[in-house]
């Protein structure tokens, strides 16, 4: 037990050291924006995980390399504590504004009761709200406790975007890239963070290549958004959260704030880039574009986005939700039904890609009460499934859905063959033996079962804790919100906010946590804690 | 020259796709963004951003065609 704790504590310490680095680097932002009053809070927020991290990693530096059990416990506890320590900047900056020490010259808008800036920042005086924001950021969810994101200090706007950007690739991937440790331990940890794909034989090289790709795409995305008309600060933040399929925005109404066709269509390829697996990106950058249709997940990703968009467009057009008299697109004036169809397609495409890529950007303002239940459930299905494993998305992942679908067909067809027949199960170009196929099928079935189980549990808790019925929320609103939290998406039907009950916040925190790690590592951690506490034998 | 030996960014560049153009784009990216931030939205900065994104997309397309031709 002591050995196990030592290994966990050492690697947890390394993750906290990496987190401290992220916070301390972010001190540049208040210096650039001249937000001097947040600097002490940011520095203190960085020193805290640094001390704890260095203390743990030094004390247990000789601990054993992690095994599979350790790996899962490190991933689960690491993500939990990174979110805890990552919430400190929210807490300290909110309390700095509240206490308003004269020497720091806190801007009046943050200290005057009744202003939007005050109430938005004051929400983070509650540590649970900061923890929620931090967990939502690191897991790439995007559900927020900020009522008016546009009035937050630039430092907190950056911190929200930055943690989503890092969390999209993974905290362990970051730690491995920076604090490289050759050997089997890194691979175990990497796999525990819901990743299995390898670009190179060495895991350290793989994670560094992932960061190389991610940085290159980030710069490209920033410039694309800026060209589409976003101000540079907005472009930087939205490129980071869009590519990481996180979905935090620095504007009050997400992407709907801009009401720009160009920005909507510029963000779609960025969200799609984030939902393609990194090894495929690598092959494409090496000149092999054919992987866009050769790779099973990528091909089905495009089919999934296309089909979902068509269904959603048809549902919303039938509902007549986006009746438009006239709209100008690229200098062409569309009128009447053509204008309505274009607007419906525009919002359906954006919202379905945003949901299925698990980004969570919103352009359609009435996802909650306005859209028909069928339209909401179509988007919910997109959020539950997600896109490619090995990318930055959440959800069950397309590969598992395809494995289940193909596996089910394989089983049914098997009945028509003699018992002695030797059959091969083909998946993504691989020929699998019966045992291998059974293992793939079992893994996909277990994750899907757990996903649906916790979706149901979350929905149950939500239905008990938020107002339901004609004056409250509907079942489809509840399923939408829980699927959004657990799928690490961030679209909201209007339930999430600082005023929601504590039990709902705790449930969503749990949903986001298990969703990011694909559930099993968290269950392994909880079981280990319960066993060690002798809750059960 | 070994990429690893370049100060600060050597390790990152060495992890890339072994392609000078992408490495240059990676190095130029932050510089272009800072320049645009300082100068604002002008004809020059728009041209700069268009050039950067065009080279990125165009080079992927060119590389893909070159790779396909060499394989056939």
Coordinates of C-alpha atoms in Angstrom, one line a residue:
Chain A
X1 CA 0.0 0.0 0.0
X2 CA 2.8 2.4 1.0
X3 CA 4.6 1.6 -2.3
X4 CA 1.4 2.2 -4.2
X5 CA 0.9 5.6 -2.5
X6 CA 4.5 6.6 -3.2
X7 CA 4.2 6.0 -6.9
X8 CA 0.9 7.8 -7.0
X9 CA 2.2 10.7 -4.9
X10 CA 5.4 11.1 -7.0
X11 CA 3.5 11.2 -10.3
X12 CA 0.8 13.5 -8.9
X13 CA 3.6 15.8 -7.8
X14 CA 5.0 15.9 -11.3
X15 CA 1.5 16.8 -12.7
X16 CA 1.3 19.6 -10.1
X17 CA 4.7 20.9 -11.1
X18 CA 3.5 21.1 -14.7
X19 CA 0.3 22.9 -13.6
X20 CA 2.4 25.4 -11.6
X21 CA 4.4 26.0 -14.8
X22 CA 1.2 26.8 -16.6
X23 CA 0.0 29.2 -14.0
X24 CA 3.3 31.0 -13.7
X25 CA 3.6 31.4 -17.5
X26 CA 0.1 32.9 -17.5
X27 CA 1.4 35.7 -15.3
X28 CA 2.6 37.2 -18.6
X29 CA -1.1 37.9 -19.5
X30 CA -1.8 40.4 -16.7
X31 CA 1.5 42.1 -17.4
X32 CA 0.5 42.5 -21.1
X33 CA -3.0 43.7 -20.2
X34 CA -1.8 45.8 -17.3
X35 CA -4.0 44.0 -14.9
X36 CA -1.5 44.4 -12.0
X37 CA -4.1 43.7 -9.4
X38 CA -4.4 40.0 -10.4
X39 CA -0.6 39.4 -10.4
X40 CA -0.3 38.5 -6.7
X41 CA -3.2 36.1 -7.0
X42 CA -1.7 34.4 -10.0
X43 CA 1.8 34.1 -8.5
X44 CA 0.4 32.6 -5.3
X45 CA -1.8 30.2 -7.3
X46 CA 1.4 29.0 -9.1
X47 CA 3.5 28.7 -6.0
X48 CA 1.0 26.5 -4.2
X49 CA 1.0 23.6 -6.6
X50 CA 4.7 24.1 -7.1
X51 CA 5.5 23.6 -3.5
X52 CA 3.1 20.6 -3.1
X53 CA 4.3 19.1 -6.4
X54 CA 8.1 19.5 -5.7
X55 CA 7.5 18.2 -2.2
X56 CA 5.7 15.0 -3.4
X57 CA 7.9 14.3 -6.3
X58 CA 11.1 14.7 -4.3
X59 CA 9.9 12.8 -1.3
X60 CA 8.8 9.8 -3.4
X61 CA 11.4 10.1 -6.2
X62 CA 12.5 6.5 -5.7
X63 CA 9.0 5.0 -5.9
X64 CA 8.4 2.2 -8.4
X65 CA 7.2 2.8 -11.9
X66 CA 3.4 2.7 -12.2
X67 CA 1.7 -0.5 -13.2
X68 CA -1.8 -0.6 -14.8
X69 CA -3.6 -0.1 -11.5
X70 CA -1.3 2.8 -10.5
X71 CA -1.7 4.4 -13.9
X72 CA -5.4 4.5 -13.6
X73 CA -5.3 5.8 -10.0
X74 CA -2.7 8.4 -11.0
X75 CA -4.8 9.6 -14.0
X76 CA -8.0 9.8 -12.0
X77 CA -6.5 11.5 -8.9
X78 CA -4.2 13.6 -11.0
X79 CA -7.1 15.1 -13.1
X80 CA -9.0 15.7 -9.9
X81 CA -6.2 17.5 -8.1
X82 CA -5.1 19.4 -11.2
X83 CA -8.7 20.7 -11.4
X84 CA -8.6 21.5 -7.6
X85 CA -5.4 23.5 -7.8
X86 CA -6.4 25.0 -11.2
X87 CA -9.4 26.6 -9.5
X88 CA -7.2 28.6 -7.2
X89 CA -6.6 31.5 -9.7
X90 CA -10.4 31.9 -9.9
X91 CA -10.7 31.9 -6.1
X92 CA -7.8 34.3 -5.3
X93 CA -8.7 36.8 -8.1
X94 CA -12.3 36.9 -7.0
X95 CA -11.4 37.4 -3.4
X96 CA -8.8 40.0 -4.3
X97 CA -11.6 42.0 -5.9
X98 CA -13.9 41.5 -3.0
X99 CA -11.3 42.5 -0.3
X100 CA -10.1 45.3 -2.6
X101 CA -6.7 46.1 -0.9
X102 CA -6.0 49.7 -1.7
X103 CA -2.4 49.1 -2.8
X104 CA -3.6 46.9 -5.8
X105 CA -6.0 49.4 -7.3
X106 CA -8.7 46.9 -8.3
X107 CA -10.9 48.5 -11.1
X108 CA -14.1 49.9 -9.7
X109 CA -16.3 47.7 -11.9
X110 CA -15.1 44.6 -10.0
X111 CA -15.7 46.1 -6.6
X112 CA -19.0 47.8 -7.1
X113 CA -22.0 45.7 -6.1
X114 CA -24.6 45.4 -8.8
X115 CA -22.4 45.7 -11.9
X116 CA -22.1 42.8 -14.3
X117 CA -18.4 42.5 -13.7
X118 CA -18.8 42.3 -10.0
X119 CA -21.5 39.7 -10.0
X120 CA -19.7 37.5 -12.6
X121 CA -16.4 37.6 -10.7
X122 CA -18.0 37.3 -7.3
X123 CA -19.5 33.9 -8.3
X124 CA -15.9 32.5 -8.0
X125 CA -15.7 33.5 -4.3
X126 CA -17.5 30.2 -3.9
X127 CA -14.7 27.6 -4.2
X128 CA -17.2 25.1 -5.7
X129 CA -17.8 27.4 -8.6
X130 CA -14.1 27.8 -9.2
X131 CA -13.6 24.1 -9.0
X132 CA -16.5 23.6 -11.5
X133 CA -15.0 26.1 -13.9
X134 CA -11.6 24.5 -13.6
X135 CA -12.8 20.9 -14.0
X136 CA -15.0 22.1 -17.0
X137 CA -11.9 23.7 -18.5
X138 CA -9.4 20.9 -18.0
X139 CA -11.8 18.3 -19.2
X140 CA -12.7 20.4 -22.3
X141 CA -16.3 20.6 -21.3
X142 CA -17.1 24.3 -21.5
X143 CA -20.1 24.5 -19.1
X144 CA -19.5 27.6 -17.2
X145 CA -20.2 29.4 -13.9
X146 CA -19.6 32.8 -15.6
X147 CA -22.7 34.7 -16.3
X148 CA -21.0 37.4 -18.4
X149 CA -17.7 36.0 -19.8
X150 CA -16.9 39.2 -21.7
X151 CA -16.5 41.2 -18.5
X152 CA -14.1 38.8 -16.7
X153 CA -10.5 40.1 -16.3
X154 CA -8.5 39.2 -19.4
X155 CA -6.3 37.0 -17.1
X156 CA -9.2 34.8 -16.2
X157 CA -10.4 34.7 -19.8
X158 CA -7.0 33.5 -20.8
X159 CA -6.8 31.0 -17.9
X160 CA -10.1 29.4 -19.0
X161 CA -9.0 29.1 -22.6
X162 CA -5.5 27.9 -21.6
X163 CA -6.7 25.1 -19.4
X164 CA -9.1 23.9 -22.1
X165 CA -6.3 24.0 -24.6
X166 CA -4.0 22.0 -22.4
X167 CA -6.8 19.7 -21.2
X168 CA -7.8 18.9 -24.8
X169 CA -4.5 17.2 -25.4
X170 CA -4.2 16.0 -21.8
X171 CA -2.5 16.9 -18.6
X172 CA -0.5 13.7 -18.6
X173 CA 0.5 14.2 -22.2
X174 CA 1.8 17.6 -21.2
X175 CA 3.6 16.3 -18.1
X176 CA 5.2 13.5 -20.2
X177 CA 6.3 15.9 -22.9
X178 CA 7.9 18.3 -20.4
X179 CA 9.2 16.0 -17.7
X180 CA 10.1 13.2 -20.0
X181 CA 10.7 9.9 -18.2
X182 CA 11.7 7.1 -20.6
X183 CA 10.4 3.6 -19.8
X184 CA 7.2 1.8 -19.3
X185 CA 5.8 4.2 -16.7
X186 CA 5.0 6.9 -19.3
X187 CA 3.2 4.5 -21.5
X188 CA 1.0 3.2 -18.7
X189 CA 0.1 6.8 -17.7
X190 CA -0.5 7.8 -21.3
X191 CA -3.0 4.9 -21.8
X192 CA -4.7 5.7 -18.5
X193 CA -5.6 9.2 -19.9
X194 CA -8.0 7.6 -22.4
X195 CA -5.3 7.5 -25.1
X196 CA -3.8 4.5 -26.9
X197 CA -2.6 5.7 -30.2
X198 CA 1.1 5.9 -30.9
X199 CA 2.8 8.0 -33.6
X200 CA 6.3 6.8 -32.8
X201 CA 7.5 3.7 -30.9
X202 CA 8.6 6.0 -28.0
X203 CA 5.8 7.5 -26.0
X204 CA 7.8 10.6 -25.2
X205 CA 8.4 11.2 -28.9
X206 CA 4.7 10.6 -29.5
X207 CA 3.5 13.2 -27.0
X208 CA 6.0 15.7 -28.3
X209 CA 4.8 15.2 -31.8
X210 CA 1.2 15.7 -30.6
X211 CA 2.2 19.0 -29.2
X212 CA 4.1 20.0 -32.4
X213 CA 0.9 19.3 -34.4
X214 CA -1.3 21.0 -31.9
X215 CA 0.8 24.2 -31.8
X216 CA 1.0 24.4 -35.6
X217 CA -2.8 24.0 -35.9
X218 CA -3.3 26.6 -33.1
X219 CA -1.4 29.3 -35.0
X220 CA -3.2 28.4 -38.2
X221 CA -6.6 28.6 -36.5
X222 CA -5.9 31.9 -34.8
X223 CA -5.0 33.5 -38.2
X224 CA -8.1 31.9 -39.9
X225 CA -10.4 33.3 -37.2
X226 CA -8.8 36.7 -37.4
X227 CA -9.2 36.8 -41.2
X228 CA -12.8 35.8 -40.7
X229 CA -13.3 39.0 -38.7
X230 CA -12.6 38.3 -35.0
X231 CA -10.5 40.7 -33.0
X232 CA -7.1 39.1 -32.3
X233 CA -7.7 38.5 -28.6
X234 CA -11.0 36.7 -29.4
X235 CA -9.3 34.8 -32.2
X236 CA -6.5 33.6 -29.9
X237 CA -9.0 32.4 -27.2
X238 CA -11.5 30.8 -29.6
X239 CA -8.9 29.1 -31.7
X240 CA -7.4 27.5 -28.5
X241 CA -10.8 26.4 -27.2
X242 CA -12.1 25.4 -30.6
X243 CA -9.2 23.3 -31.6
X244 CA -9.2 21.7 -28.2
X245 CA -12.9 21.1 -28.7
X246 CA -13.4 22.7 -25.3
X247 CA -15.9 25.5 -26.1
X248 CA -15.3 28.2 -23.5
X249 CA -15.9 31.6 -25.0
X250 CA -14.8 35.0 -23.9
X251 CA -18.1 36.5 -25.2
X252 CA -21.4 36.6 -23.5
X253 CA -23.4 34.6 -26.1
X254 CA -20.6 32.3 -27.3
X255 CA -20.1 32.5 -31.1
X256 CA -23.6 33.9 -31.5
X257 CA -22.2 37.2 -30.3
X258 CA -20.6 37.8 -33.7
X259 CA -23.6 36.8 -35.8
X260 CA -21.2 36.3 -38.6
X261 CA -21.6 33.7 -41.4
X262 CA -17.8 34.0 -42.1
X263 CA -16.9 33.3 -38.4
X264 CA -19.4 30.4 -38.2
X265 CA -17.9 28.7 -41.3
X266 CA -14.3 29.4 -40.3
X267 CA -14.9 27.7 -36.9
X268 CA -16.3 24.5 -38.5
X269 CA -13.0 23.2 -40.0
X270 CA -11.2 24.1 -36.7
X271 CA -13.7 22.0 -34.7
X272 CA -13.3 19.2 -37.2
X273 CA -9.5 19.4 -37.0
X274 CA -9.8 18.9 -33.2
X275 CA -12.0 15.8 -33.7
X276 CA -9.6 14.0 -35.9
X277 CA -7.0 11.6 -34.3
X278 CA -3.5 13.0 -34.0
X279 CA -1.8 10.1 -35.8
X280 CA -4.1 10.9 -38.8
X281 CA -3.0 14.5 -38.6
X282 CA 0.6 13.4 -38.6
X283 CA 0.2 11.2 -41.7
X284 CA -1.6 14.1 -43.5
X285 CA 1.2 16.5 -42.6
X286 CA 3.6 13.9 -44.0
X287 CA 1.7 14.1 -47.3
X288 CA -0.8 11.3 -47.1
X289 CA -4.2 13.0 -47.5
X290 CA -5.8 9.7 -48.3
X291 CA -6.1 8.9 -44.6
X292 CA -9.0 11.4 -44.5
X293 CA -11.2 8.7 -46.2
X294 CA -9.1 5.5 -45.6
X295 CA -9.2 5.7 -41.8
X296 CA -12.4 4.3 -40.5
X297 CA -13.0 6.8 -37.7
X298 CA -12.2 9.8 -39.9
X299 CA -14.3 8.6 -42.8
X300 CA -17.2 7.9 -40.5
X301 CA -16.6 11.2 -38.7
X302 CA -17.4 13.1 -41.9
X303 CA -20.4 10.8 -42.6
X304 CA -21.6 11.4 -39.0
X305 CA -21.3 15.2 -39.2
X306 CA -23.0 15.1 -42.6
X307 CA -25.9 12.9 -41.7
X308 CA -26.5 14.7 -38.4
X309 CA -26.5 18.1 -40.1
X310 CA -29.0 17.0 -42.7
X311 CA -31.4 15.5 -40.1
X312 CA -31.1 18.6 -37.9
X313 CA -31.6 20.9 -40.9
X314 CA -34.7 19.0 -41.9
X315 CA -36.1 19.0 -38.3
X316 CA -35.5 22.7 -37.8
X317 CA -36.7 23.7 -41.3
X318 CA -39.9 21.7 -40.7
X319 CA -40.3 23.5 -37.3
X320 CA -39.8 26.8 -39.1
X321 CA -37.5 27.9 -36.3
X322 CA -35.3 30.2 -38.4
X323 CA -37.7 32.0 -40.5
X324 CA -35.7 34.7 -42.4
X325 CA -36.9 37.2 -44.9
X326 CA -33.6 38.0 -46.5
X327 CA -29.8 37.4 -45.9
X328 CA -26.7 38.5 -47.8
X329 CA -24.1 35.7 -48.3
X330 CA -20.9 36.6 -50.1
X331 CA -22.6 39.4 -51.9
X332 CA -25.6 37.3 -52.9
X333 CA -29.0 38.2 -51.5
X334 CA -31.1 35.2 -50.5
X335 CA -34.8 35.8 -49.9
X336 CA -37.9 33.9 -48.6
X337 CA -37.5 30.1 -48.4
X338 CA -33.9 30.2 -49.7
X339 CA -32.9 32.6 -46.9
X340 CA -34.7 30.4 -44.3
X341 CA -33.1 27.2 -45.6
X342 CA -29.7 28.8 -45.6
X343 CA -30.1 30.1 -42.0
X344 CA -31.4 26.7 -40.8
X345 CA -28.6 24.9 -42.5
X346 CA -26.0 27.3 -41.1
X347 CA -27.2 26.9 -37.5
X348 CA -27.8 23.1 -37.9
X349 CA -24.3 22.5 -39.4
X350 CA -22.6 24.6 -36.7
X351 CA -24.5 23.1 -33.8
X352 CA -24.2 19.5 -34.9
X353 CA -20.5 19.8 -35.6
X354 CA -20.1 21.6 -32.3
X355 CA -22.0 18.9 -30.5
X356 CA -20.5 15.8 -32.2
X357 CA -16.9 17.2 -32.0
X358 CA -17.7 17.9 -28.3
X359 CA -16.7 21.6 -28.6
X360 CA -19.8 23.3 -27.3
X361 CA -19.7 26.6 -29.1
X362 CA -23.2 28.0 -29.5
X363 CA -24.6 30.0 -32.4
X364 CA -28.2 29.0 -32.0
X365 CA -29.6 30.9 -29.0
X366 CA -32.6 28.7 -28.4
X367 CA -31.2 25.3 -27.9
X368 CA -33.2 24.8 -24.7
X369 CA -36.9 25.8 -24.9
X370 CA -37.0 26.8 -28.5
X371 CA -35.9 23.8 -30.5
X372 CA -38.2 20.8 -30.9
X373 CA -37.5 17.7 -28.7
X374 CA -36.5 15.8 -31.8
X375 CA -33.9 18.5 -32.7
X376 CA -32.6 18.5 -29.2
X377 CA -32.3 14.7 -29.1
X378 CA -30.5 14.7 -32.4
X379 CA -27.9 17.1 -30.9
X380 CA -27.8 14.9 -27.7
X381 CA -27.1 11.8 -29.8
X382 CA -24.2 13.7 -31.4
X383 CA -22.8 14.6 -28.0
X384 CA -23.2 11.1 -26.6
X385 CA -21.3 9.5 -29.6
X386 CA -18.6 12.1 -30.1
X387 CA -16.0 11.8 -32.8
X388 CA -12.6 10.0 -33.2
X389 CA -10.7 8.3 -30.3
X390 CA -7.2 9.7 -30.2
X391 CA -8.4 13.3 -30.8
X392 CA -9.4 15.9 -28.3
X393 CA -13.1 14.9 -28.2
X394 CA -15.3 13.3 -25.5
X395 CA -18.3 11.1 -25.7
X396 CA -18.4 7.3 -26.3
X397 CA -16.3 7.8 -29.5
X398 CA -17.2 6.7 -33.0
X399 CA -14.9 3.7 -33.1
X400 CA -16.8 2.1 -30.2
X401 CA -20.1 2.7 -31.8
X402 CA -18.8 1.2 -35.1
X403 CA -17.3 -1.7 -33.1
X404 CA -20.6 -2.4 -31.5
X405 CA -22.5 -2.1 -34.7
X406 CA -20.1 -4.3 -36.7
X407 CA -19.8 -6.7 -33.8
X408 CA -23.5 -7.1 -33.5
X409 CA -23.8 -7.8 -37.2
X410 CA -20.9 -10.2 -36.9
X411 CA -22.7 -12.1 -34.2
X412 CA -26.0 -12.2 -36.0
X413 CA -24.4 -13.4 -39.3
X414 CA -22.5 -16.0 -37.3
X415 CA -25.7 -17.9 -36.6
X416 CA -25.9 -18.6 -40.4
X417 CA -22.5 -20.3 -40.5
X418 CA -21.7 -23.8 -39.2
X419 CA -20.1 -23.8 -35.7
X420 CA -16.8 -25.0 -37.1
X421 CA -16.5 -22.1 -39.6
X422 CA -13.4 -19.9 -39.1
X423 CA -14.4 -16.3 -39.5
X424 CA -12.5 -13.1 -39.4
X425 CA -13.7 -9.9 -37.9
X426 CA -12.4 -6.9 -39.8
X427 CA -12.1 -3.5 -38.1
X428 CA -10.4 -0.4 -39.6
X429 CA -8.3 -2.6 -42.0
X430 CA -7.3 -5.0 -39.2
X431 CA -8.3 -8.7 -39.4
X432 CA -9.1 -9.8 -35.8
X433 CA -9.2 -13.3 -34.5
X434 CA -12.4 -14.4 -32.6
X435 CA -10.7 -13.7 -29.2
X436 CA -9.4 -10.3 -30.3
X437 CA -12.8 -9.4 -31.7
X438 CA -14.5 -10.5 -28.5
X439 CA -12.1 -8.3 -26.5
X440 CA -12.7 -5.2 -28.7
X441 CA -16.4 -5.8 -28.5
X442 CA -16.4 -6.3 -24.8
X443 CA -14.4 -3.1 -24.2
X444 CA -16.7 -1.1 -26.4
X445 CA -19.8 -2.6 -24.7
X446 CA -18.5 -2.0 -21.1
X447 CA -17.7 1.7 -21.8
X448 CA -21.0 2.2 -23.6
X449 CA -22.9 0.6 -20.7
X450 CA -21.1 2.6 -18.1
X451 CA -21.6 5.8 -20.1
X452 CA -25.4 5.2 -20.4
X453 CA -25.6 4.1 -16.7
X454 CA -24.0 7.4 -15.5
X455 CA -26.0 9.4 -18.0
X456 CA -29.1 7.9 -16.4
X457 CA -27.8 8.6 -12.9
X458 CA -27.0 12.2 -13.7
X459 CA -30.4 12.7 -15.3
X460 CA -32.0 11.2 -12.2
X461 CA -30.2 13.6 -9.8
X462 CA -30.9 16.5 -12.1
X463 CA -34.6 15.8 -12.2
X464 CA -34.7 15.7 -8.4
X465 CA -32.8 18.9 -8.0
X466 CA -34.0 21.4 -10.7
X467 CA -37.5 22.6 -11.4
X468 CA -39.3 20.3 -13.8
X469 CA -42.6 20.7 -15.6
X470 CA -44.4 23.5 -17.5
X471 CA -42.6 26.3 -15.7
X472 CA -39.3 24.4 -15.5
X473 CA -37.2 22.1 -17.6
X474 CA -38.2 19.1 -19.7
X475 CA -36.8 15.6 -19.8
X476 CA -35.0 16.4 -23.1
X477 CA -33.4 19.5 -21.5
X478 CA -32.1 17.3 -18.6
X479 CA -30.8 14.6 -20.9
X480 CA -29.2 17.3 -23.1
X481 CA -27.4 18.9 -20.2
X482 CA -26.1 15.7 -18.6
X483 CA -25.0 14.3 -22.0
X484 CA -23.2 17.7 -22.5
X485 CA -21.4 17.4 -19.2
X486 CA -20.4 13.8 -19.5
X487 CA -19.6 14.1 -23.1
X488 CA -17.3 17.1 -22.3
X489 CA -19.2 19.2 -24.8
X490 CA -20.5 22.3 -23.0
X491 CA -23.7 23.1 -24.9
X492 CA -26.4 24.1 -22.5
X493 CA -30.1 24.0 -22.5
X494 CA -30.1 26.7 -19.9
X495 CA -29.7 24.6 -16.7
X496 CA -26.1 25.3 -15.9
X497 CA -25.2 28.5 -14.0
X498 CA -23.8 29.7 -10.7
X499 CA -27.3 29.6 -9.2
X500 CA -28.0 25.9 -9.7
X501 CA -28.2 23.6 -6.7
X502 CA -25.0 22.4 -5.1
X503 CA -25.9 18.7 -5.6
X504 CA -26.3 19.4 -9.4
X505 CA -22.9 21.1 -9.5
X506 CA -21.3 18.1 -7.7
X507 CA -23.1 15.7 -10.1
X508 CA -21.9 17.6 -13.1
X509 CA -18.3 17.7 -11.7
X510 CA -18.5 13.9 -11.4
X511 CA -19.9 13.6 -15.0
X512 CA -17.2 15.8 -16.5
X513 CA -14.4 13.9 -14.6
X514 CA -15.5 10.4 -15.5
X515 CA -16.4 11.5 -19.1
X516 CA -12.8 12.8 -19.7
X517 CA -11.2 9.7 -18.5
X518 CA -13.7 7.3 -20.0
X519 CA -15.1 6.3 -16.6
X520 CA -13.0 3.2 -15.6
X521 CA -10.0 4.9 -14.1
X522 CA -12.3 6.9 -11.8
X523 CA -14.1 3.8 -10.7
X524 CA -10.8 2.0 -10.1
X525 CA -9.7 5.0 -7.9
X526 CA -13.0 5.0 -6.0
X527 CA -12.9 1.3 -5.4
X528 CA -9.3 1.5 -4.1
X529 CA -10.3 4.3 -1.7
X530 CA -13.3 2.4 -0.5
X531 CA -11.2 -0.8 0.0
X532 CA -8.5 1.1 1.9
X533 CA -11.1 2.7 4.1
X534 CA -12.6 -0.7 4.7
X535 CA -15.9 0.5 3.4
X536 CA -16.3 -3.0 2.1
X537 CA -14.1 -6.1 2.0
Chain B
X1 CA 22.2 20.7 -38.4
X2 CA 20.5 18.8 -35.6
X3 CA 17.2 20.5 -34.8
X4 CA 17.6 19.5 -31.1
X5 CA 20.5 21.9 -30.8
X6 CA 18.4 25.0 -31.5
X7 CA 17.9 26.8 -28.2
X8 CA 14.4 26.8 -26.6
X9 CA 12.5 25.2 -29.5
X10 CA 14.9 22.5 -30.6
X11 CA 13.2 19.6 -28.8
X12 CA 9.8 20.7 -30.2
X13 CA 11.0 21.1 -33.8
X14 CA 12.8 17.7 -33.7
X15 CA 9.4 16.1 -32.8
X16 CA 7.8 17.4 -35.9
X17 CA 7.1 15.9 -39.3
X18 CA 10.7 16.3 -40.5
X19 CA 9.7 19.1 -42.8
X20 CA 11.4 22.4 -43.0
X21 CA 8.3 24.3 -44.3
X22 CA 6.1 23.2 -41.4
X23 CA 9.0 24.0 -38.9
X24 CA 9.3 27.5 -40.4
X25 CA 5.5 28.0 -40.2
X26 CA 5.6 26.9 -36.5
X27 CA 8.4 29.4 -35.8
X28 CA 6.8 32.2 -37.7
X29 CA 3.3 31.6 -36.3
X30 CA 3.8 33.5 -33.0
X31 CA 5.8 36.3 -34.7
X32 CA 3.0 36.9 -37.3
X33 CA 0.4 36.9 -34.5
X34 CA 2.4 39.4 -32.4
X35 CA 3.0 41.6 -35.4
X36 CA -0.7 41.6 -36.3
X37 CA -1.6 42.4 -32.6
X38 CA 0.8 45.4 -32.7
X39 CA -0.1 46.8 -36.1
X40 CA -3.8 46.0 -36.1
X41 CA -6.0 45.2 -39.1
X42 CA -4.2 46.8 -42.1
X43 CA -3.8 45.7 -45.7
X44 CA -0.3 44.5 -44.9
X45 CA -1.3 42.4 -41.9
X46 CA -4.3 40.9 -43.8
X47 CA -1.8 40.0 -46.6
X48 CA 0.5 38.5 -44.1
X49 CA -2.2 36.3 -42.5
X50 CA -3.5 35.3 -46.0
X51 CA 0.0 34.3 -47.0
X52 CA 0.6 32.3 -43.9
X53 CA -2.7 30.3 -44.1
X54 CA -2.3 29.9 -47.9
X55 CA 1.1 28.5 -47.6
X56 CA -0.1 26.1 -44.9
X57 CA -3.0 24.8 -46.9
X58 CA -1.3 24.9 -50.2
X59 CA 1.8 23.1 -49.0
X60 CA -0.3 20.3 -47.5
X61 CA -2.0 19.9 -50.9
X62 CA 1.3 20.1 -52.8
X63 CA 2.9 17.6 -50.5
X64 CA 0.0 15.2 -50.9
X65 CA 0.1 15.4 -54.7
X66 CA 3.9 14.9 -54.6
X67 CA 3.6 11.9 -52.3
X68 CA 0.8 10.3 -54.4
X69 CA 2.8 10.8 -57.6
X70 CA 6.0 9.3 -56.1
X71 CA 4.0 6.2 -55.1
X72 CA 2.4 5.6 -58.5

